[in-house]
Coordinates of C-alpha atoms in Angstrom, one line a residue:
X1 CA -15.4 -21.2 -24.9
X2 CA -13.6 -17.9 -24.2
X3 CA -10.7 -16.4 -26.3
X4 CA -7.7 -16.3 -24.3
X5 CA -7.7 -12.4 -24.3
X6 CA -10.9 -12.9 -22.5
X7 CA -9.3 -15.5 -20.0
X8 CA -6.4 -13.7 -19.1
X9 CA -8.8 -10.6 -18.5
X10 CA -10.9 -12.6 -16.2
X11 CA -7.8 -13.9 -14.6
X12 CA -6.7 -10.1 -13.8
X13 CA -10.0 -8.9 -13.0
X14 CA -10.3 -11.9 -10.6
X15 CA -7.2 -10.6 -8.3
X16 CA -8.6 -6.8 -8.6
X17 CA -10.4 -5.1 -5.5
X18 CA -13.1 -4.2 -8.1
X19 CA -13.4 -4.9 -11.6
X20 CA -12.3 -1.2 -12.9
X21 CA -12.2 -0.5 -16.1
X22 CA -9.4 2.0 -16.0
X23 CA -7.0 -0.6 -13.9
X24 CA -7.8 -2.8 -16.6
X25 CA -6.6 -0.7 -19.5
X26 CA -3.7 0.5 -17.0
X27 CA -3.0 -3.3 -17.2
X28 CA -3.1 -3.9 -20.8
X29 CA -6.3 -4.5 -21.6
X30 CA -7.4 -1.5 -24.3
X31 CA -10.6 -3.0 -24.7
X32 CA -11.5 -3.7 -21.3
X33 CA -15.1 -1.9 -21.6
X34 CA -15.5 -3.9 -24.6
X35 CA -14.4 -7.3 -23.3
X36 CA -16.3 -7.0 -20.0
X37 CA -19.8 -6.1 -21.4
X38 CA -19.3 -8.7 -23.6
X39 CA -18.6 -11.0 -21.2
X40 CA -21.8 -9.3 -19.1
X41 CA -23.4 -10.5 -21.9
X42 CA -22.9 -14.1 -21.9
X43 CA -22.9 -14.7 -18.2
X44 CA -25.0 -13.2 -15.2
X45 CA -22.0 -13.8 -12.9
X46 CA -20.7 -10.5 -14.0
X47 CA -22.8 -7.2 -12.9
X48 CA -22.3 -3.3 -13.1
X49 CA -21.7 -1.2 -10.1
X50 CA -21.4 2.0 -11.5
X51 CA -20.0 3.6 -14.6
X52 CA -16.4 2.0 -15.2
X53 CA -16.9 -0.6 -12.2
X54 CA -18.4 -3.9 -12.6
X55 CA -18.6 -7.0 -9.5
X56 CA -18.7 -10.5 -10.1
X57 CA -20.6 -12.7 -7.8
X58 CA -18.0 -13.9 -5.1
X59 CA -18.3 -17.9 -5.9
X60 CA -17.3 -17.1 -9.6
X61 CA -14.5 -14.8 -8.5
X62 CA -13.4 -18.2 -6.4
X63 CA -13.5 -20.1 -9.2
X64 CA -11.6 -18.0 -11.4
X65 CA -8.8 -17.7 -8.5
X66 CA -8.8 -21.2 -8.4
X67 CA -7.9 -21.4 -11.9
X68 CA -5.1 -19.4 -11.4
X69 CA -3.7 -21.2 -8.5
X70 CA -4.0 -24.2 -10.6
X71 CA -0.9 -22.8 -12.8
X72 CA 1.6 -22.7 -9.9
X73 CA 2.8 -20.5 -8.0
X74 CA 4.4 -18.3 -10.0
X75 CA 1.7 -17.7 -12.3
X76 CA 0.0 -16.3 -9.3
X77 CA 2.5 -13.9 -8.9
X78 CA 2.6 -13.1 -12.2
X79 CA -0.7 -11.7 -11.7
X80 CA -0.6 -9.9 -8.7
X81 CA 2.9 -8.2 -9.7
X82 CA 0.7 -7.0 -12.9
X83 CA -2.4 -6.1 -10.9
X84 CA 0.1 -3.8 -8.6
X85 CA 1.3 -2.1 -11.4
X86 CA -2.0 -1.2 -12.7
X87 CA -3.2 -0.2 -9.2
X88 CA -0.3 1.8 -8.7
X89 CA -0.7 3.7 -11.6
X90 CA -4.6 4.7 -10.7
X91 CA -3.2 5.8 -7.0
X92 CA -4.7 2.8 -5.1
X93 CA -1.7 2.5 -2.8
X94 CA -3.6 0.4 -0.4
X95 CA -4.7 -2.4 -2.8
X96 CA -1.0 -2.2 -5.2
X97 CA 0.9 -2.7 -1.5
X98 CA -1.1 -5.6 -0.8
X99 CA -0.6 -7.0 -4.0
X100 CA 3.4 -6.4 -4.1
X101 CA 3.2 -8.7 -1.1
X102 CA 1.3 -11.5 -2.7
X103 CA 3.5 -11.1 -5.8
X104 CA 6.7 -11.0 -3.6
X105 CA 8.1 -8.2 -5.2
X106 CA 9.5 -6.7 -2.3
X107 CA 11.4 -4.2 -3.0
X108 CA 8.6 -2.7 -4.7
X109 CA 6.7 -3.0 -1.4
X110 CA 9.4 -1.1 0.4
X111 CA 9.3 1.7 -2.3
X112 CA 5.3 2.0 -1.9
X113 CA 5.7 2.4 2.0
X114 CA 8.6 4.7 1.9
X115 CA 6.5 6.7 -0.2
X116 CA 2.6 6.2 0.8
X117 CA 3.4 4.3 4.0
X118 CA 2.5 7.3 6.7
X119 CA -0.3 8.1 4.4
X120 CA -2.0 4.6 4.6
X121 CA -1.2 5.2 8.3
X122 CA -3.1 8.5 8.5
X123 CA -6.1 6.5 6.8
X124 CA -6.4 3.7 9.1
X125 CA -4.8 1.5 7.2
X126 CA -2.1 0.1 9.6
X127 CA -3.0 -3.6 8.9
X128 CA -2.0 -3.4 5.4
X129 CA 1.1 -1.8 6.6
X130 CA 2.1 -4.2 9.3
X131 CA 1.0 -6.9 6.8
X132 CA 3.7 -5.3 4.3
X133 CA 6.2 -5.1 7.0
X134 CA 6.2 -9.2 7.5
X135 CA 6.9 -9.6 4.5
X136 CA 10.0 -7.8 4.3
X137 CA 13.5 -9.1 6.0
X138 CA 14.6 -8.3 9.7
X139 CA 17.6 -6.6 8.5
X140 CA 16.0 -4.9 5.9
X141 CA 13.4 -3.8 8.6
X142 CA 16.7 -2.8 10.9
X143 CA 18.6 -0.7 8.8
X144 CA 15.6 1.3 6.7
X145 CA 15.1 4.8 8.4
X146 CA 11.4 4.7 7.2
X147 CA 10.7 1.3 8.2
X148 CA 12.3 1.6 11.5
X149 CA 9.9 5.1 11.8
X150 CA 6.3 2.8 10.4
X151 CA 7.3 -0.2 13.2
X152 CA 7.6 2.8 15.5
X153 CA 4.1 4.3 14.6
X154 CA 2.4 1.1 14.7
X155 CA 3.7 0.3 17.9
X156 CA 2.4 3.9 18.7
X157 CA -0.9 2.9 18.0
X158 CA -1.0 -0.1 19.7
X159 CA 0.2 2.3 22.6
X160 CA 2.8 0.3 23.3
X161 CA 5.3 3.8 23.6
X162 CA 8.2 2.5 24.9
X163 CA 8.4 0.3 21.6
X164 CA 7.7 3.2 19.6
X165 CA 10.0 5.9 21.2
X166 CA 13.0 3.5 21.0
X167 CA 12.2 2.5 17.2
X168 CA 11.4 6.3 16.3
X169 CA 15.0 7.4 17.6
X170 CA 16.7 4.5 15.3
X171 CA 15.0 5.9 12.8
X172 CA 15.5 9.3 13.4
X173 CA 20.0 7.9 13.6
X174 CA 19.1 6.6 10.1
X175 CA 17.4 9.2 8.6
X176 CA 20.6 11.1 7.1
X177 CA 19.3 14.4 4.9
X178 CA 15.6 13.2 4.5
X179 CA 13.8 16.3 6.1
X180 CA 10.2 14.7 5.8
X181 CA 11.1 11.8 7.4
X182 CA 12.8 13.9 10.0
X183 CA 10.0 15.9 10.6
X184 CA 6.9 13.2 10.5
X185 CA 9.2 11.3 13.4
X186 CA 10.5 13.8 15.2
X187 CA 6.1 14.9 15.5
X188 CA 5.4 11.5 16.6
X189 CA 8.3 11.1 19.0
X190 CA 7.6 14.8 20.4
X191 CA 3.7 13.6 20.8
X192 CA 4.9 10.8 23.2
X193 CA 7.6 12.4 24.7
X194 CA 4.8 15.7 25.8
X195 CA 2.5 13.2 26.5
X196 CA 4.5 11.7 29.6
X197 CA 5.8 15.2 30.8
X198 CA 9.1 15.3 28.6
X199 CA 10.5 18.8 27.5
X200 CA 10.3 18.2 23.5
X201 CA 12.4 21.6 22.2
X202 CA 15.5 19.9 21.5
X203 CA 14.0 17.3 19.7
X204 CA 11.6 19.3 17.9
X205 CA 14.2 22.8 17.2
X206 CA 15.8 20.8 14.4
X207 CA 12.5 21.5 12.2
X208 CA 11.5 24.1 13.7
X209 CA 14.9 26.2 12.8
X210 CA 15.2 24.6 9.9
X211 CA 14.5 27.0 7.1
X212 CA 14.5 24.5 4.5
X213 CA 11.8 22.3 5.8
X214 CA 8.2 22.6 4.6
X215 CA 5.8 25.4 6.3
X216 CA 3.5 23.1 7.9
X217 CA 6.5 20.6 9.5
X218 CA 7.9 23.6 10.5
X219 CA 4.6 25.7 12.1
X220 CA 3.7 21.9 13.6
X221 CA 7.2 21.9 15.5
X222 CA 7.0 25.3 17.1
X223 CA 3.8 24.8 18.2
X224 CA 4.3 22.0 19.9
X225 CA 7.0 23.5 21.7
X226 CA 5.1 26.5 22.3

């Protein structure tokens, strides 16, 4: 019984986190409030949260996912490429990543972890990262400074530092003129390198002489070596 602006909303919603109004509108929808206390209205599957963010019950939000895989799937990815637009544009890196992925809009996904991937790091969010790294070609994954320097961090973590140090110094061959990416490896190769006993001022005088870098890469660096 819906209108077909109400379905495709539903269909949208469905593949969001939450269901946020202002992702919604970011999406298309400009009368997203409207539409979803309308369809609060009709249907107790649909709840609100808080101002602007509403939940569905989870075996409606099946249902409607179902639906969607029951166009193909490209349709799905239709979706998810449009939900990772509109999540990208709010600043949910996390969630718009994820979604590039399901979409398989890869290159994309590489642009959201050469720009937000250390960040996602720094928040815990390494699975989404090594998710968004499986998705993306071996040689793609071999050549890209930045992807060479998140495989490296990840293997880090997993303190697997051999790994790490030998992906962090690919990166660091690739990294050309890109001082942040210098810098953020270059930190994390200098960590490991300190930690088993390694002098680290070569490494790390590159930022730390470099008047052109930022403040903080270059206050980190000299500490360090300090």
């Amino acid at each position: 019984d819906l209108k077909e602006e109400e379905r495709d909303f539903l269909e949208v919603a469905a593949a969001l986190p939450s269901i946020d109004v202002a992702v919604l509108e970011s999406a298309g929808f400009d009368r997203a409030l409207t539409i979803v206390e309308r369809l609060r209205e009709r249907t107790s599957f649909i709840y609100e949260e808080s101002p602007g963010i509403y939940q569905c019950h989870d075996l409606f939000r099946q249902f409607l996912r179902h639906q969607t895989a029951l166009g193909g799937k490209r349709a799905q990815q239709v979706v998810q490429a449009r939900v990772a637009r509109s999540l990208e544009t709010v600043g949910d890196f996390e969630h718009a990543l994820a979604a590039f992925v399901s979409a398989n809009v890869i290159s994309d996904a590489i642009r959201l972890l050469q720009a937000h991937g250390f960040e996602l790091l720094e928040r815990a969010r390494g699975d989404v990262v090594a998710r968004a790294l499986e998705a993306i070609d071996d040689k793609t994954c071999r050549e890209n400074a930045t992807l060479l320097a998140l495989q490296g961090a990840l293997h880090a973590i997993a303190g697997k530092f051999a790994r790490a140090e030998s992906y962090f110094r690919r990166s660091l061959n690739r990294a050309g003129t890109d001082r942040d990416l210098i810098a953020l490896v270059s930190l994390r190769l200098a960590s490991i390198m300190a930690n088993q006993g390694q002098d680290v001022t070569q490494l790390l005088s590159v930022v730390g002489d470099d008047p052109k870098q930022r403040p903080g890469f270059r206050a980190e660096a000299l500490s360090l070596i300090a």
